[in-house]
């Protein structure tokens, strides 16, 4: 009797265990699948400074919100269910409240797990994202208007965004002051996007990997290789020369041939001179309307 | 007992008569004060700019010196393949040490905000006179859940469980903003009310399962030291969120089992102390668990 009871109990035990294990297993599969879709950040959401790469961040961040609490600005918040960001993890949106790049980086100091890497001690080394002039049609600098707001608010001013002068083809006589982002200095703080004067920002800060391109390893840019080595790699670097009719040479702006200046002593002299014009201003005046 | 049927709808009626309402709700009131006070401590900052405690139950910093970290969340991080910095380990060690003293699942009944939801479901279940236990789920399912959350964390390399964990979601939601997390909390309430009695906290919750582990060794416990006075009114069984833990201590004298509730799933909520008109239960330590003299050979208590 006792033996029989034992046998039934064992069978029941095994069945019950199998049933529980299966039910939990199915739930776990569901959770695993859900984790795939529910883990991540939409492009406009940026991680705090020092955040590990997204995959490791999702393992290391315990969603405690201490970084949010120690952020002195209304920048960081914890994602709520439905925000699209991994629930409970910290993020900020540049257009709403950018990172103010505190010198002491209190958010990183507050992180109890190192999901925000404590090795980050200089806020200028942080890479929260990368700014991108996403709309050349809307950016008024491309229309030839002076703006430069993104350039001026940039905390890494003059390095992360520079202004490159280009010829204004429309007017033919003005310059375009084109903002250009440099990834080696841009921290992705988002102040440029915040400050962009347009209704919709034409400069946007997006996750670094989403923006940054990469050349094939095989590319060798001659001028960079030369800089690295200090001299030309293949043949000795010689001054390029044209074979022009005697007394004539190219002007400095490539507009065509110009005649030999009166005091020109030939090609050798030209090469020595810095300018096609005579060092003596009287020579130019005496030409009466030349050049 | 004559009033056994009555006691299921209104457990503790006799205790209220004898000890007064306050006396019959002492530990319940203290527990609610504890639960709300902990929430309030976290809310003093965002509400009144008084930053005594920052963070949430996953990890917090009190008075800028005391770090506390949930050891279960830390464990998930570890199996997900990350080695956190020492602050997290220090915080988790303090928390673990604390619960080794006050009772592992004291977390569940004195701290966890979901307890408010499931206690409400339990109360509503009694008031609505919902009989039976609904869908029968094995009590050890929670350990399977605990294992599953860790395996999923390991395989996905992320804190997958924290995407849906109602415990952390509710606490974080109250302090940092809820979003749609209210739906998860509502689901727990409905589950406990209509689907399975004590289904979440008593059957499934892996957080509770985790805290049951230190609960095997923890010091502070409930003892049925006056079990000789028990008149079998069953009130304690009705209010207990883990009724199976009571029987060995209360009824095990003949089998040589000591009076202290040694089961790891006891949440130290003290509700049995409140509702007992005969004053059978008290808080004590595990060291008070001396087997009765002249008892037959002691057998290990049946727990689970």
Coordinates of C-alpha atoms in Angstrom, one line a residue:
Chain A
X1 CA 0.0 0.0 0.0
X2 CA 2.7 2.4 1.0
X3 CA 4.8 1.4 -2.0
X4 CA 1.9 2.1 -4.4
X5 CA 1.2 5.4 -2.8
X6 CA 4.9 6.3 -3.2
X7 CA 4.8 5.4 -6.9
X8 CA 1.8 7.6 -7.5
X9 CA 3.4 10.4 -5.6
X10 CA 6.6 10.1 -7.7
X11 CA 4.6 10.1 -11.0
X12 CA 2.5 13.1 -9.8
X13 CA 5.7 14.8 -8.6
X14 CA 7.3 14.4 -12.0
X15 CA 4.2 15.5 -13.9
X16 CA 3.7 18.5 -11.7
X17 CA 7.4 19.5 -12.0
X18 CA 7.3 19.1 -15.7
X19 CA 4.1 21.1 -16.0
X20 CA 5.5 23.9 -13.8
X21 CA 8.8 23.9 -15.7
X22 CA 7.0 24.0 -19.0
X23 CA 4.7 26.9 -18.0
X24 CA 7.6 28.9 -16.6
X25 CA 9.7 28.0 -19.6
X26 CA 7.1 29.2 -22.0
X27 CA 6.8 32.5 -20.0
X28 CA 10.6 32.8 -20.1
X29 CA 10.6 32.4 -23.9
X30 CA 8.0 35.1 -24.1
X31 CA 10.1 37.3 -21.9
X32 CA 13.2 36.6 -23.9
X33 CA 11.3 37.6 -27.1
X34 CA 9.9 40.7 -25.5
X35 CA 13.3 41.7 -24.2
X36 CA 14.5 41.7 -27.9
X37 CA 11.8 44.2 -28.9
X38 CA 11.5 46.2 -25.7
X39 CA 15.2 46.8 -25.2
X40 CA 16.7 49.8 -27.0
X41 CA 16.6 53.5 -27.6
X42 CA 14.9 55.4 -30.4
X43 CA 17.3 57.7 -32.2
X44 CA 16.2 61.0 -30.5
X45 CA 16.8 59.5 -27.0
X46 CA 20.4 59.9 -25.8
X47 CA 22.2 58.2 -23.0
X48 CA 23.9 60.1 -20.2
X49 CA 27.6 60.8 -20.4
X50 CA 29.9 57.8 -20.0
X51 CA 27.1 55.2 -20.8
X52 CA 28.5 51.9 -21.9
X53 CA 27.6 50.7 -25.3
X54 CA 23.9 49.9 -25.5
X55 CA 24.2 46.2 -25.1
X56 CA 26.4 46.3 -22.0
X57 CA 24.4 49.2 -20.7
X58 CA 21.2 47.1 -20.6
X59 CA 23.0 44.6 -18.5
X60 CA 24.7 47.0 -16.1
X61 CA 22.1 49.6 -15.6
X62 CA 19.8 48.6 -12.6
X63 CA 17.3 51.4 -13.3
X64 CA 17.8 53.1 -9.9
X65 CA 17.6 56.7 -11.1
X66 CA 20.5 57.9 -9.0
X67 CA 22.0 59.6 -12.1
X68 CA 18.6 61.4 -12.7
X69 CA 18.6 62.6 -9.1
X70 CA 22.1 64.0 -9.2
X71 CA 21.7 65.7 -12.6
X72 CA 21.4 69.4 -11.6
X73 CA 19.4 70.2 -14.7
X74 CA 16.0 68.8 -15.9
X75 CA 18.0 66.8 -18.5
X76 CA 17.9 63.2 -17.4
X77 CA 14.7 61.2 -16.8
X78 CA 14.0 57.5 -16.4
X79 CA 12.0 55.9 -19.2
X80 CA 8.5 55.1 -18.4
X81 CA 6.6 52.1 -19.9
X82 CA 5.5 53.4 -23.3
X83 CA 8.4 55.9 -23.8
X84 CA 10.0 53.6 -26.3
X85 CA 13.2 53.5 -24.4
X86 CA 14.2 50.4 -22.3
X87 CA 11.8 50.9 -19.4
X88 CA 13.5 52.4 -16.3
X89 CA 16.7 53.4 -18.0
X90 CA 18.0 57.0 -18.1
X91 CA 17.9 59.1 -21.2
X92 CA 17.6 62.7 -22.4
X93 CA 16.2 64.4 -25.5
X94 CA 18.5 67.1 -26.9
X95 CA 15.8 69.3 -28.3
X96 CA 14.0 69.4 -24.9
X97 CA 16.8 69.5 -22.5
X98 CA 20.4 68.9 -23.6
X99 CA 23.3 67.8 -21.4
X100 CA 24.9 70.8 -19.8
X101 CA 28.3 69.1 -19.6
X102 CA 29.0 69.6 -15.9
X103 CA 32.8 69.5 -15.1
X104 CA 32.3 67.1 -12.2
X105 CA 29.9 64.8 -14.1
X106 CA 27.6 64.2 -11.1
X107 CA 25.5 61.6 -13.0
X108 CA 28.5 59.4 -13.6
X109 CA 29.7 59.8 -10.0
X110 CA 26.2 58.7 -8.8
X111 CA 26.0 55.5 -10.8
X112 CA 26.3 52.6 -8.3
X113 CA 27.1 50.0 -11.0
X114 CA 29.4 51.6 -13.5
X115 CA 26.8 51.5 -16.3
X116 CA 27.9 55.1 -16.5
X117 CA 31.7 54.5 -16.8
X118 CA 33.5 56.0 -13.9
X119 CA 36.6 56.1 -16.0
X120 CA 35.1 59.2 -17.7
X121 CA 36.7 62.1 -15.8
X122 CA 36.8 64.8 -18.5
X123 CA 33.3 65.6 -19.8
X124 CA 34.8 66.6 -23.2
X125 CA 35.7 62.9 -23.7
X126 CA 32.1 61.8 -23.5
X127 CA 30.3 60.7 -26.6
X128 CA 26.6 60.8 -25.9
X129 CA 25.9 61.1 -29.6
X130 CA 27.1 62.9 -32.7
X131 CA 25.6 66.1 -34.1
X132 CA 24.6 66.0 -37.8
X133 CA 23.4 68.8 -40.0
X134 CA 20.5 66.7 -41.1
X135 CA 18.7 69.2 -43.4
X136 CA 20.8 71.3 -45.8
X137 CA 17.6 72.6 -47.3
X138 CA 16.3 74.1 -44.1
X139 CA 19.6 75.2 -42.5
X140 CA 19.7 78.9 -43.2
X141 CA 23.5 78.9 -43.3
X142 CA 23.2 76.9 -46.6
X143 CA 20.9 79.7 -47.9
X144 CA 23.6 82.2 -47.4
X145 CA 22.2 83.7 -44.3
X146 CA 24.3 84.4 -41.2
X147 CA 23.2 82.3 -38.3
X148 CA 26.0 80.3 -36.6
X149 CA 23.9 79.7 -33.5
X150 CA 25.0 76.1 -33.3
X151 CA 28.6 77.1 -33.7
X152 CA 28.3 79.7 -31.0
X153 CA 26.4 77.6 -28.3
X154 CA 28.7 74.6 -28.8
X155 CA 30.5 73.9 -25.4
X156 CA 33.6 72.7 -27.4
X157 CA 33.4 75.9 -29.4
X158 CA 35.4 76.1 -32.5
X159 CA 36.4 72.4 -32.4
X160 CA 33.2 70.3 -32.5
X161 CA 31.6 72.7 -35.0
X162 CA 33.6 74.9 -37.3
X163 CA 32.4 77.3 -39.9
X164 CA 33.7 76.5 -43.4
X165 CA 33.6 79.4 -45.9
X166 CA 32.1 78.4 -49.3
X167 CA 31.4 80.5 -52.4
X168 CA 27.7 81.6 -52.6
X169 CA 26.9 80.6 -56.1
X170 CA 23.5 82.2 -56.0
X171 CA 24.7 85.8 -55.4
X172 CA 28.1 85.1 -56.9
X173 CA 29.8 87.5 -54.5
X174 CA 29.0 86.4 -50.9
X175 CA 30.2 83.6 -48.7
X176 CA 28.3 80.7 -47.1
X177 CA 29.3 80.1 -43.5
X178 CA 28.7 76.4 -43.4
X179 CA 28.7 74.7 -40.0
X180 CA 30.7 71.5 -40.1
X181 CA 30.7 68.9 -37.3
X182 CA 33.9 67.2 -36.3
X183 CA 33.4 63.8 -34.6
X184 CA 36.8 63.9 -32.8
X185 CA 35.5 66.8 -30.6
X186 CA 31.7 66.5 -30.6
X187 CA 30.4 65.1 -27.3
X188 CA 26.8 64.8 -28.4
X189 CA 25.6 67.1 -25.6
X190 CA 22.8 68.3 -27.9
X191 CA 23.1 72.0 -27.2
X192 CA 23.3 72.8 -30.9
X193 CA 20.1 70.9 -31.6
X194 CA 18.4 72.7 -28.6
X195 CA 19.5 76.1 -29.9
X196 CA 18.8 75.6 -33.6
X197 CA 16.5 78.6 -34.5
X198 CA 14.3 76.6 -36.9
X199 CA 10.9 75.3 -36.1
X200 CA 12.4 71.8 -36.6
X201 CA 16.1 71.6 -35.9
X202 CA 18.3 71.2 -39.0
X203 CA 21.1 70.0 -36.8
X204 CA 20.3 66.9 -34.8
X205 CA 22.2 64.8 -32.3
X206 CA 21.8 61.1 -32.9
X207 CA 23.5 58.0 -31.5
X208 CA 27.2 58.0 -32.5
X209 CA 27.0 54.8 -34.4
X210 CA 24.0 55.9 -36.3
X211 CA 25.8 58.9 -37.7
X212 CA 29.4 58.0 -38.0
X213 CA 30.6 56.6 -41.3
X214 CA 33.7 54.5 -41.7
X215 CA 36.2 54.2 -44.6
X216 CA 37.5 50.9 -45.6
X217 CA 40.8 50.1 -43.9
X218 CA 42.4 49.9 -47.4
X219 CA 42.1 53.6 -48.0
X220 CA 45.4 55.5 -47.9
X221 CA 45.1 59.2 -48.2
X222 CA 48.4 60.4 -49.8
X223 CA 48.5 63.7 -48.0
X224 CA 47.8 62.2 -44.6
X225 CA 50.4 59.4 -45.2
X226 CA 52.8 62.1 -46.1
X227 CA 52.1 64.0 -43.0
X228 CA 52.6 60.9 -40.9
X229 CA 55.9 60.1 -42.5
X230 CA 57.1 63.7 -42.9
X231 CA 57.9 63.2 -46.6
X232 CA 56.4 61.8 -49.8
X233 CA 56.2 58.0 -49.8
X234 CA 57.0 57.2 -53.4
X235 CA 59.2 59.7 -55.1
X236 CA 60.9 62.8 -53.9
X237 CA 58.5 65.7 -53.6
X238 CA 59.2 68.1 -56.5
X239 CA 57.7 71.4 -57.2
X240 CA 55.3 71.0 -60.1
X241 CA 56.1 73.2 -63.1
X242 CA 54.3 74.0 -66.3
X243 CA 56.0 74.3 -69.7
X244 CA 54.6 77.6 -70.8
X245 CA 55.6 80.0 -73.5
X246 CA 58.4 82.2 -72.4
X247 CA 57.2 85.1 -70.3
X248 CA 53.9 83.6 -69.5
X249 CA 52.6 81.7 -66.5
X250 CA 49.4 80.8 -64.7
X251 CA 47.8 83.2 -62.4
X252 CA 47.3 82.2 -58.8
X253 CA 43.6 81.7 -59.1
X254 CA 43.7 79.5 -62.1
X255 CA 41.9 81.9 -64.4
X256 CA 44.3 81.5 -67.2
X257 CA 47.6 82.7 -68.5
X258 CA 49.0 86.1 -67.5
X259 CA 51.7 88.0 -69.1
X260 CA 55.1 88.3 -67.7
X261 CA 55.6 91.1 -65.3
X262 CA 58.0 93.8 -66.4
X263 CA 60.5 93.0 -63.8
X264 CA 60.0 89.2 -64.1
X265 CA 63.3 87.4 -64.5
X266 CA 61.7 84.2 -65.7
X267 CA 60.4 81.0 -64.1
X268 CA 63.1 80.8 -61.5
X269 CA 62.3 84.3 -60.3
X270 CA 58.6 83.6 -60.2
X271 CA 59.1 80.6 -58.1
X272 CA 61.1 82.6 -55.7
X273 CA 58.4 85.3 -55.5
X274 CA 55.4 84.9 -53.3
X275 CA 53.1 86.9 -55.6
X276 CA 52.7 87.6 -59.3
X277 CA 52.8 91.2 -58.4
X278 CA 56.0 93.1 -58.0
X279 CA 57.2 93.8 -54.6
X280 CA 57.3 97.4 -55.6
X281 CA 53.7 98.9 -55.6
X282 CA 54.9 101.6 -58.1
X283 CA 55.3 98.9 -60.7
X284 CA 51.6 98.1 -60.6
X285 CA 50.5 101.7 -60.6
X286 CA 52.8 102.5 -63.6
X287 CA 51.0 99.8 -65.6
X288 CA 48.0 102.1 -65.7
X289 CA 45.0 99.8 -65.4
X290 CA 46.8 96.5 -65.8
X291 CA 45.4 93.7 -63.8
Chain B
X1 CA -15.5 26.0 15.9
X2 CA -19.0 27.5 15.9
X3 CA -17.8 30.7 14.3
X4 CA -15.4 29.2 11.8
X5 CA -17.7 30.1 8.8
X6 CA -18.0 33.6 10.0
X7 CA -14.2 34.0 10.4
X8 CA -13.5 33.5 6.7
X9 CA -15.3 36.8 5.9
X10 CA -14.3 38.6 9.0
X11 CA -11.2 37.0 10.5
X12 CA -10.1 38.5 13.8
X13 CA -13.6 39.4 14.9
X14 CA -13.0 37.6 18.2
X15 CA -9.6 39.3 18.6
X16 CA -11.2 42.7 18.1
X17 CA -13.7 41.9 20.8
X18 CA -10.9 40.9 23.2
X19 CA -8.1 43.2 22.3
X20 CA -9.9 46.1 20.8
X21 CA -9.6 47.2 17.1
X22 CA -6.2 48.7 17.6
X23 CA -4.9 45.7 19.5
X24 CA -6.1 43.4 16.7
X25 CA -4.5 45.5 14.0
X26 CA -1.3 46.6 15.7
X27 CA 1.2 44.9 13.3
X28 CA -1.0 45.6 10.3
X29 CA -0.9 49.3 11.1
X30 CA 2.8 49.3 11.8
X31 CA 3.3 47.5 8.5
X32 CA 1.3 50.0 6.5
X33 CA 3.2 52.8 8.2
X34 CA 6.5 51.1 7.2
X35 CA 5.4 50.7 3.6
X36 CA 4.1 54.2 3.2
X37 CA 7.0 55.7 5.2
X38 CA 9.5 54.1 2.8
X39 CA 7.7 55.4 -0.2
X40 CA 7.5 58.8 1.5
X41 CA 11.2 58.8 2.2
X42 CA 11.9 58.4 -1.5
X43 CA 9.2 61.0 -2.4
X44 CA 10.5 63.7 0.0
X45 CA 13.1 64.6 -2.6
X46 CA 10.9 65.0 -5.7
X47 CA 7.9 66.5 -3.7
X48 CA 9.6 68.7 -1.1
X49 CA 13.2 69.0 -2.3
X50 CA 14.3 67.1 0.8
X51 CA 16.9 64.7 -0.4
X52 CA 17.2 62.2 2.5
X53 CA 17.0 59.2 0.2
X54 CA 17.7 59.2 -3.5
X55 CA 17.1 56.5 -6.1
X56 CA 14.6 53.6 -5.7
X57 CA 14.5 50.1 -4.3
X58 CA 16.9 48.8 -7.0
X59 CA 19.6 51.1 -5.6
X60 CA 19.5 54.1 -3.4
X61 CA 21.7 56.5 -1.5
X62 CA 20.6 57.6 2.0
X63 CA 21.9 60.9 3.5
X64 CA 24.6 60.8 0.8
X65 CA 26.5 58.0 2.7
X66 CA 24.5 54.8 2.9
X67 CA 24.4 52.9 -0.4
X68 CA 21.7 50.2 -0.7
X69 CA 21.3 47.9 -3.6
X70 CA 18.8 45.1 -4.3
X71 CA 20.9 41.9 -4.3
X72 CA 18.4 40.3 -6.7
X73 CA 18.9 43.0 -9.3
X74 CA 22.6 42.8 -8.7
X75 CA 22.5 39.1 -9.3
X76 CA 20.7 39.6 -12.6
X77 CA 23.4 42.1 -13.6
X78 CA 26.1 39.5 -12.8
X79 CA 24.5 36.7 -14.7
X80 CA 23.9 39.1 -17.6
X81 CA 27.7 39.3 -17.8
X82 CA 28.5 42.6 -16.2
X83 CA 30.7 43.2 -13.2
X84 CA 29.4 46.3 -11.4
X85 CA 31.7 48.6 -9.4
X86 CA 32.1 48.0 -5.6
X87 CA 29.3 50.5 -4.6
X88 CA 26.7 48.0 -5.8
X89 CA 28.3 45.1 -4.0
X90 CA 28.6 47.1 -0.7
X91 CA 24.9 48.2 -1.0
X92 CA 23.7 44.6 -1.7
X93 CA 25.8 43.2 1.2
X94 CA 24.1 45.7 3.6
X95 CA 20.7 44.9 2.3
X96 CA 21.3 41.1 2.5
X97 CA 22.7 41.4 6.0
X98 CA 19.7 43.5 7.1
X99 CA 17.2 40.9 5.8
X100 CA 19.3 38.0 7.3
X101 CA 18.4 39.6 10.6
X102 CA 14.8 40.9 10.2
X103 CA 13.7 38.0 8.1
X104 CA 14.1 37.4 4.3
X105 CA 10.6 38.1 3.2
X106 CA 10.1 41.0 5.6
X107 CA 11.0 42.8 2.4
X108 CA 7.7 41.5 0.9
X109 CA 5.4 42.5 3.8
X110 CA 7.1 45.6 5.2
X111 CA 8.8 47.2 2.2
X112 CA 7.4 46.1 -1.2
X113 CA 4.7 48.4 -2.6
X114 CA 3.1 45.5 -4.5
X115 CA 2.1 44.1 -1.1
X116 CA -0.4 46.9 -0.8
X117 CA -2.0 45.7 -4.1
X118 CA -2.1 42.0 -3.3
X119 CA -3.2 42.6 0.3
X120 CA -6.1 44.7 -1.2
X121 CA -6.9 41.8 -3.6
X122 CA -6.8 39.4 -0.7
X123 CA -9.1 41.6 1.3
X124 CA -11.5 42.1 -1.6
X125 CA -11.5 38.3 -2.2
X126 CA -12.7 37.8 1.3
X127 CA -15.3 40.6 1.1
X128 CA -16.6 39.3 -2.2
X129 CA -16.7 35.9 -0.7
X130 CA -14.7 34.3 -3.5
X131 CA -14.3 30.7 -2.4
X132 CA -11.5 28.3 -3.2
X133 CA -8.0 29.3 -4.3
X134 CA -8.7 29.7 -8.0
X135 CA -6.1 28.4 -10.5
X136 CA -3.9 26.1 -8.5
X137 CA -0.2 27.1 -8.9
X138 CA 2.5 25.2 -7.1
X139 CA 4.1 27.2 -4.3
X140 CA 7.5 26.4 -5.7
X141 CA 6.7 27.9 -9.0
X142 CA 8.4 31.1 -7.7
X143 CA 11.8 29.3 -7.6
X144 CA 11.3 28.2 -11.2
X145 CA 10.5 31.8 -12.0
X146 CA 13.6 32.9 -10.1
X147 CA 15.7 30.5 -12.2
X148 CA 14.0 31.5 -15.4
X149 CA 14.6 35.2 -14.9
X150 CA 18.3 34.5 -14.3
X151 CA 18.5 32.3 -17.4
X152 CA 16.8 34.9 -19.5
X153 CA 19.2 37.5 -18.2
X154 CA 22.1 35.3 -19.0
X155 CA 20.9 34.4 -22.5
X156 CA 19.8 37.9 -23.4
X157 CA 22.7 39.7 -21.7
X158 CA 20.3 42.2 -20.3
X159 CA 18.0 42.7 -17.2
X160 CA 15.1 41.3 -19.2
X161 CA 13.0 40.6 -16.1
X162 CA 13.2 44.2 -15.1
X163 CA 11.3 45.1 -18.3
X164 CA 8.1 43.6 -16.7
X165 CA 8.9 43.2 -13.0
X166 CA 5.8 44.6 -11.3
X167 CA 7.8 45.2 -8.0
X168 CA 10.5 47.5 -9.4
X169 CA 8.1 48.9 -11.9
X170 CA 5.6 50.0 -9.2
X171 CA 8.1 51.5 -6.9
X172 CA 10.0 53.3 -9.7
X173 CA 6.7 54.4 -11.2
X174 CA 5.5 56.0 -8.0
X175 CA 8.8 57.9 -7.6
X176 CA 9.9 58.6 -11.2
X177 CA 6.8 58.3 -13.2
X178 CA 4.5 55.5 -14.0
X179 CA 3.8 55.5 -17.8
X180 CA 1.8 52.5 -18.7
X181 CA 3.2 50.5 -15.7
X182 CA -0.2 50.9 -14.0
X183 CA -1.5 48.3 -16.4
X184 CA 1.1 45.7 -15.0
X185 CA 0.0 46.6 -11.5
X186 CA -3.6 46.3 -12.4
X187 CA -2.9 42.9 -13.9
X188 CA -1.3 41.7 -10.7
X189 CA -4.4 42.9 -8.8
X190 CA -6.9 41.2 -11.1
X191 CA -4.7 38.0 -11.1
X192 CA -4.8 37.8 -7.3
X193 CA -8.4 38.8 -7.0
X194 CA -10.0 36.5 -9.6
X195 CA -7.5 34.1 -11.0
X196 CA -5.4 32.7 -8.2
X197 CA -5.5 33.4 -4.5
X198 CA -2.2 34.8 -3.3
X199 CA -1.1 34.0 -6.8
X200 CA 1.5 36.7 -7.3
X201 CA 3.3 37.1 -4.0
X202 CA 2.7 33.6 -2.8
X203 CA 3.2 31.6 -6.0
X204 CA 5.0 33.4 -8.8
X205 CA 7.0 36.5 -7.7
X206 CA 10.7 35.7 -8.2
X207 CA 11.6 38.7 -6.0
X208 CA 9.9 37.1 -3.1
X209 CA 11.5 33.8 -4.0
X210 CA 14.9 35.5 -3.9
X211 CA 14.2 36.9 -0.5
X212 CA 13.0 33.5 0.7
X213 CA 16.6 32.3 0.4
X214 CA 18.0 34.5 3.2
X215 CA 14.7 33.7 4.9
X216 CA 15.9 30.2 5.5
X217 CA 18.6 31.5 7.8
X218 CA 17.2 34.8 9.1
X219 CA 16.9 35.5 12.8
X220 CA 13.6 37.3 13.5
X221 CA 10.7 35.0 13.2
X222 CA 7.1 34.5 14.4
X223 CA 6.6 31.9 17.0
X224 CA 3.5 30.1 18.1
X225 CA 4.9 29.8 21.6
X226 CA 1.5 29.7 23.2
X227 CA 0.2 27.1 20.8
X228 CA -1.3 25.2 23.7
X229 CA -3.9 27.9 23.8
X230 CA -5.0 27.5 20.2
X231 CA -8.7 27.0 19.9
X232 CA -8.6 26.1 16.2
X233 CA -10.6 29.2 15.1
X234 CA -8.5 29.2 11.8
X235 CA -8.3 33.0 11.7
X236 CA -4.5 32.9 11.3
X237 CA -4.9 30.6 8.3
X238 CA -7.4 32.9 6.7
X239 CA -5.3 36.0 7.0
X240 CA -1.9 34.5 6.4
X241 CA -0.5 35.1 2.9
X242 CA 1.5 31.8 3.2
X243 CA -0.9 29.7 5.3
X244 CA 1.2 26.5 4.8
X245 CA 4.0 27.9 7.0
X246 CA 1.9 28.0 10.1
X247 CA 0.8 24.4 10.4
X248 CA 4.2 22.8 11.4
X249 CA 4.8 25.3 14.2
X250 CA 1.2 25.5 15.4
X251 CA 0.3 21.9 15.2
X252 CA 3.7 20.1 15.3
X253 CA 4.1 19.7 19.0
X254 CA 3.1 16.1 18.9
X255 CA 5.7 15.5 16.2
X256 CA 8.4 17.3 18.1
X257 CA 8.5 20.4 16.0
X258 CA 9.4 23.6 17.7
X259 CA 7.0 26.5 17.9
X260 CA 8.9 28.9 15.8
X261 CA 7.8 29.3 12.2
X262 CA 11.0 28.3 10.4
X263 CA 9.6 28.2 6.9
X264 CA 11.4 30.5 4.5
X265 CA 8.2 31.8 2.9
X266 CA 6.9 33.4 6.1
X267 CA 6.9 37.1 5.4
X268 CA 7.0 38.1 9.1
X269 CA 3.9 40.3 8.5
X270 CA 2.6 39.6 12.0
X271 CA -1.0 39.4 10.8
X272 CA -1.4 36.1 12.7
X273 CA -0.3 37.8 15.9
X274 CA -3.0 40.4 15.3
X275 CA -6.0 38.2 14.6
X276 CA -5.3 35.6 17.2
X277 CA -7.8 36.1 20.1
X278 CA -5.9 33.5 22.2
X279 CA -2.5 35.3 21.9
X280 CA -0.8 32.3 20.5
X281 CA 1.7 34.1 18.3
X282 CA 4.6 36.5 19.1
X283 CA 7.7 37.8 17.4
X284 CA 10.8 35.9 18.5
X285 CA 14.1 34.8 17.2
X286 CA 15.0 31.5 15.5
X287 CA 17.0 30.6 18.6
X288 CA 13.7 30.3 20.6
X289 CA 12.8 27.2 18.6
X290 CA 13.4 24.6 21.3
X291 CA 11.5 21.4 20.8
X292 CA 9.1 20.5 23.5
X293 CA 10.5 18.3 26.3
X294 CA 9.4 14.7 26.4
X295 CA 8.7 14.9 22.7
X296 CA 9.2 12.1 20.3
X297 CA 12.3 12.1 18.1
X298 CA 12.4 15.4 16.3
X299 CA 11.7 15.4 12.6
X300 CA 12.6 18.2 10.3
X301 CA 9.7 20.6 9.8
X302 CA 7.8 20.3 6.6
X303 CA 8.2 23.6 4.8
X304 CA 7.5 24.8 1.3

